[in-house]
Amino acid sequence: DAMVIQNPRYQVTQFGKPVTLSCSQTLNHNVMYWYQQKSSQAPKLLFHYYDKDFNNEADTPDNFQSRRPNTSFCFLDIRSPGLGDAAMYLCATKAGVSSYNEQFFGPGTRLTVL
Amino acid sequence: GQQLNQSPQSMFIQEGEDVSMNCTSSSIFNTWLWYKQDPGEGPVLLIALYKAGELTSNGRLTAQFGITRKDSFLNISASIPSDVGIYFCAGQLASGTYKYIFGTGTRLKVLA
């Protein structure tokens, strides 16, 4: 089935040690998003891509970077994770700009920072 | 960031009861999406709404796009234990961005 895949599902890193989370999609969607979610709060948008056009949220820390080498893959890089970066990271996709295109989420990656 | 007002924040109900939750805003939305999230998983899309006044069902779930385009409602009929989870609404602003504004979530617990 076409879907949004996130690897790994669980990631443990050390304070200050760079970590990369990955997302892939078989939906061929133009838009990909990265969200951070803490403690059953609502997902918080970090950035999104329309094709290769990158859009950073104003309050996303510089510590967070993203890459989208092709339509199918998108990566979240955390350059120097702090304890406060421990969270669920959700990748999502959307076909395009139309309001009739829905947003679909992956299963998430739970990041633990020691 | 901006969030939608979602209520109730949490609810305990008996199995078999009906459940209602809603999201309200001062902004106008083009699209409303309702998601359910289980612990440790990503949100799963339940229902999508595209037009003011639209009423859409998915099994025991029914959702409505408010006529003012500023609110939406989700009803679950005859709740069962597997309905437990957190329900989020998400609205896409009428300004036509790719971004969604999320509700604060409703945590549902069903007592067997």
Short mmCIF file of C-alpha atoms in Angstrom, two decimals:
data_model
loop_
_atom_site.label_atom_id
_atom_site.label_comp_id
_atom_site.label_asym_id
_atom_site.label_seq_id
_atom_site.Cartn_x
_atom_site.Cartn_y
_atom_site.Cartn_z
CA ASP A 1 0.00 0.00 0.00
CA ALA A 2 1.10 3.55 -0.70
CA MET A 3 2.18 5.14 2.54
CA VAL A 4 4.43 7.40 4.57
CA ILE A 5 7.31 5.55 6.20
CA GLN A 6 9.53 6.79 9.00
CA ASN A 7 12.76 5.21 10.13
CA PRO A 8 13.73 4.45 12.73
CA ARG A 9 10.60 4.29 14.89
CA TYR A 10 12.70 4.82 17.99
CA GLN A 11 15.97 6.73 18.12
CA VAL A 12 18.22 7.28 21.10
CA THR A 13 21.00 9.83 20.95
CA GLN A 14 23.31 11.56 23.35
CA PHE A 15 23.20 15.20 24.32
CA GLY A 16 24.95 17.15 21.59
CA LYS A 17 25.39 14.20 19.21
CA PRO A 18 23.96 14.88 15.74
CA VAL A 19 21.06 12.72 14.68
CA THR A 20 19.15 12.26 11.43
CA LEU A 21 15.59 11.07 11.09
CA SER A 22 14.26 9.90 7.77
CA CYS A 23 10.93 9.87 5.99
CA SER A 24 9.95 8.30 2.71
CA GLN A 25 6.68 8.25 0.82
CA THR A 26 5.26 6.15 -1.96
CA LEU A 27 2.37 8.56 -2.55
CA ASN A 28 4.36 10.80 -4.96
CA HIS A 29 3.08 13.82 -3.05
CA ASN A 30 4.56 17.25 -3.71
CA VAL A 31 4.38 18.53 -0.15
CA MET A 32 6.26 17.05 2.80
CA TYR A 33 6.15 18.29 6.37
CA TRP A 34 8.10 17.76 9.58
CA TYR A 35 6.30 18.20 12.90
CA GLN A 36 7.48 17.94 16.49
CA GLN A 37 5.02 16.58 19.04
CA LYS A 38 5.52 16.55 22.80
CA SER A 39 3.49 14.89 25.54
CA SER A 40 0.16 14.47 23.73
CA GLN A 41 0.21 18.10 22.63
CA ALA A 42 -0.80 19.07 19.14
CA PRO A 43 1.85 18.55 16.46
CA LYS A 44 4.01 21.64 15.97
CA LEU A 45 5.11 22.40 12.41
CA LEU A 46 8.88 22.75 12.00
CA PHE A 47 9.10 23.16 8.21
CA HIS A 48 7.61 21.99 4.96
CA TYR A 49 8.61 21.53 1.33
CA TYR A 50 6.66 22.06 -1.83
CA ASP A 51 8.80 20.03 -4.21
CA LYS A 52 12.25 21.47 -3.45
CA ASP A 53 10.96 24.80 -2.14
CA PHE A 54 11.78 24.89 1.55
CA ASN A 55 9.63 26.78 4.08
CA ASN A 56 10.93 27.22 7.60
CA GLU A 57 8.63 28.19 10.47
CA ALA A 58 9.78 31.39 12.17
CA ASP A 59 10.10 29.72 15.57
CA THR A 60 11.94 26.58 14.41
CA PRO A 61 15.34 26.53 16.13
CA ASP A 62 18.46 26.76 13.97
CA ASN A 63 19.47 23.43 15.48
CA PHE A 64 16.93 21.79 13.15
CA GLN A 65 17.73 21.38 9.47
CA SER A 66 16.06 19.48 6.68
CA ARG A 67 16.95 17.99 3.31
CA ARG A 68 14.76 16.71 0.51
CA PRO A 69 16.99 15.10 -2.11
CA ASN A 70 14.08 13.85 -4.20
CA THR A 71 10.28 13.59 -4.17
CA SER A 72 10.25 10.42 -2.10
CA PHE A 73 12.66 11.21 0.71
CA CYS A 74 12.94 13.90 3.35
CA PHE A 75 15.37 14.07 6.28
CA LEU A 76 15.35 15.91 9.58
CA ASP A 77 18.81 16.71 10.96
CA ILE A 78 19.22 17.80 14.56
CA ARG A 79 22.73 19.19 14.78
CA SER A 80 23.18 19.29 18.55
CA PRO A 81 20.23 17.68 20.33
CA GLY A 82 19.36 19.02 23.72
CA LEU A 83 17.21 17.37 26.37
CA GLY A 84 14.34 19.59 25.28
CA ASP A 85 14.42 18.07 21.79
CA ALA A 86 13.18 14.72 23.08
CA ALA A 87 9.84 14.30 21.37
CA MET A 88 7.88 12.42 18.72
CA TYR A 89 8.82 13.62 15.23
CA LEU A 90 6.12 13.23 12.62
CA CYS A 91 6.50 13.35 8.87
CA ALA A 92 3.44 14.12 6.75
CA THR A 93 2.64 14.51 3.06
CA LYS A 94 0.04 16.24 0.91
CA ALA A 95 -0.49 15.83 -2.80
CA GLY A 96 -0.52 19.50 -3.68
CA VAL A 97 -1.94 22.94 -3.14
CA SER A 98 -5.61 22.09 -3.54
CA SER A 99 -7.76 22.25 -0.44
CA TYR A 100 -9.11 18.87 -1.56
CA ASN A 101 -5.70 17.27 -1.02
CA GLU A 102 -5.52 15.73 2.43
CA GLN A 103 -2.53 15.51 4.74
CA PHE A 104 -1.30 12.04 5.70
CA PHE A 105 1.05 11.26 8.56
CA GLY A 106 3.72 8.65 9.03
CA PRO A 107 3.94 6.57 12.21
CA GLY A 108 6.50 8.90 13.80
CA THR A 109 9.96 8.56 15.30
CA ARG A 110 10.28 8.78 19.06
CA LEU A 111 13.54 10.56 19.89
CA THR A 112 15.17 10.12 23.28
CA VAL A 113 18.10 12.33 24.28
CA LEU A 114 20.35 11.04 27.06
CA GLY B 1 2.12 28.84 17.04
CA GLN B 2 -1.55 29.29 16.33
CA GLN B 3 -3.92 26.63 17.65
CA LEU B 4 -7.60 25.94 17.43
CA ASN B 5 -9.79 25.78 20.52
CA GLN B 6 -10.84 22.15 20.88
CA SER B 7 -13.22 20.89 23.53
CA PRO B 8 -13.59 19.01 25.67
CA GLN B 9 -9.94 18.55 26.59
CA SER B 10 -10.67 15.06 27.87
CA MET B 11 -13.64 12.84 28.56
CA PHE B 12 -14.44 9.55 30.20
CA ILE B 13 -17.48 7.78 28.82
CA GLN B 14 -19.16 4.42 29.16
CA GLU B 15 -18.99 1.96 26.31
CA GLY B 16 -22.00 2.40 24.08
CA GLU B 17 -22.39 6.12 24.74
CA ASP B 18 -22.23 8.76 22.04
CA VAL B 19 -19.40 11.30 22.06
CA SER B 20 -19.23 14.84 20.73
CA MET B 21 -16.27 17.17 20.40
CA ASN B 22 -15.70 20.40 18.54
CA CYS B 23 -13.16 22.89 17.32
CA THR B 24 -13.73 26.61 17.11
CA SER B 25 -11.74 29.54 15.83
CA SER B 26 -11.98 33.20 14.95
CA SER B 27 -10.46 32.40 11.54
CA ILE B 28 -12.18 31.08 8.43
CA PHE B 29 -11.08 27.68 7.13
CA ASN B 30 -11.23 26.03 3.70
CA THR B 31 -10.79 22.49 4.92
CA TRP B 32 -11.24 20.62 8.18
CA LEU B 33 -9.54 17.32 8.90
CA TRP B 34 -10.20 15.07 11.88
CA TYR B 35 -7.48 12.69 13.10
CA LYS B 36 -7.20 9.99 15.76
CA GLN B 37 -3.86 9.30 17.38
CA ASP B 38 -3.05 6.17 19.37
CA PRO B 39 -0.15 6.19 21.87
CA GLY B 40 3.21 6.01 20.12
CA GLU B 41 1.71 6.29 16.64
CA GLY B 42 1.15 9.02 14.09
CA PRO B 43 -2.27 10.63 13.62
CA VAL B 44 -4.60 8.71 11.32
CA LEU B 45 -7.01 10.64 9.12
CA LEU B 46 -10.65 9.90 9.95
CA ILE B 47 -12.72 12.41 8.01
CA ALA B 48 -12.05 15.33 5.66
CA LEU B 49 -14.50 18.20 5.15
CA TYR B 50 -14.36 20.68 2.28
CA LYS B 51 -17.52 22.81 2.23
CA ALA B 52 -19.42 24.90 4.74
CA GLY B 53 -22.35 22.92 6.11
CA GLU B 54 -20.98 19.60 4.84
CA LEU B 55 -21.88 16.56 6.93
CA THR B 56 -19.74 13.45 6.35
CA SER B 57 -19.81 10.01 7.94
CA ASN B 58 -17.22 7.28 8.28
CA GLY B 59 -18.80 4.30 10.01
CA ARG B 60 -19.78 5.39 13.51
CA LEU B 61 -18.08 8.76 13.04
CA THR B 62 -19.86 11.85 11.73
CA ALA B 63 -18.26 15.23 11.26
CA GLN B 64 -19.64 18.58 10.16
CA PHE B 65 -18.08 21.69 8.66
CA GLY B 66 -19.66 24.64 10.46
CA ILE B 67 -21.77 26.99 8.35
CA THR B 68 -19.65 29.97 9.39
CA ARG B 69 -16.49 28.06 8.31
CA LYS B 70 -15.02 28.84 11.74
CA ASP B 71 -15.86 25.57 13.46
CA SER B 72 -16.26 21.84 13.07
CA PHE B 73 -17.80 19.01 15.06
CA LEU B 74 -17.03 15.30 15.39
CA ASN B 75 -19.52 12.80 16.78
CA ILE B 76 -18.83 9.17 17.62
CA SER B 77 -21.86 6.97 18.10
CA ALA B 78 -22.02 3.85 20.28
CA SER B 79 -18.44 4.13 21.50
CA ILE B 80 -16.31 1.01 21.91
CA PRO B 81 -13.05 0.48 23.84
CA SER B 82 -10.89 0.85 20.72
CA ASP B 83 -12.15 4.44 20.32
CA VAL B 84 -9.70 5.35 23.10
CA GLY B 85 -7.12 7.85 21.91
CA ILE B 86 -6.54 11.51 21.22
CA TYR B 87 -8.63 13.20 18.56
CA PHE B 88 -7.28 16.26 16.76
CA CYS B 89 -8.96 18.63 14.40
CA ALA B 90 -6.85 20.45 11.82
CA GLY B 91 -7.96 23.33 9.67
CA GLN B 92 -6.46 24.70 6.48
CA LEU B 93 -6.86 28.47 6.39
CA ALA B 94 -8.83 30.08 3.61
CA SER B 95 -5.71 32.01 2.67
CA GLY B 96 -4.62 28.86 0.84
CA THR B 97 -1.33 27.98 2.45
CA TYR B 98 -0.11 24.43 2.75
CA LYS B 99 -0.16 24.70 6.51
CA TYR B 100 -2.72 23.30 8.91
CA ILE B 101 -3.69 24.72 12.27
CA PHE B 102 -4.21 21.97 14.84
CA GLY B 103 -6.66 21.78 17.68
CA THR B 104 -5.40 21.16 21.18
CA GLY B 105 -6.79 17.61 21.15
CA THR B 106 -9.52 15.69 22.94
CA ARG B 107 -8.38 12.70 24.96
CA LEU B 108 -11.10 10.05 24.98
CA LYS B 109 -11.25 7.22 27.49
CA VAL B 110 -13.93 4.57 27.22
CA LEU B 111 -14.95 2.56 30.25
CA ALA B 112 -16.07 -0.96 29.42
#
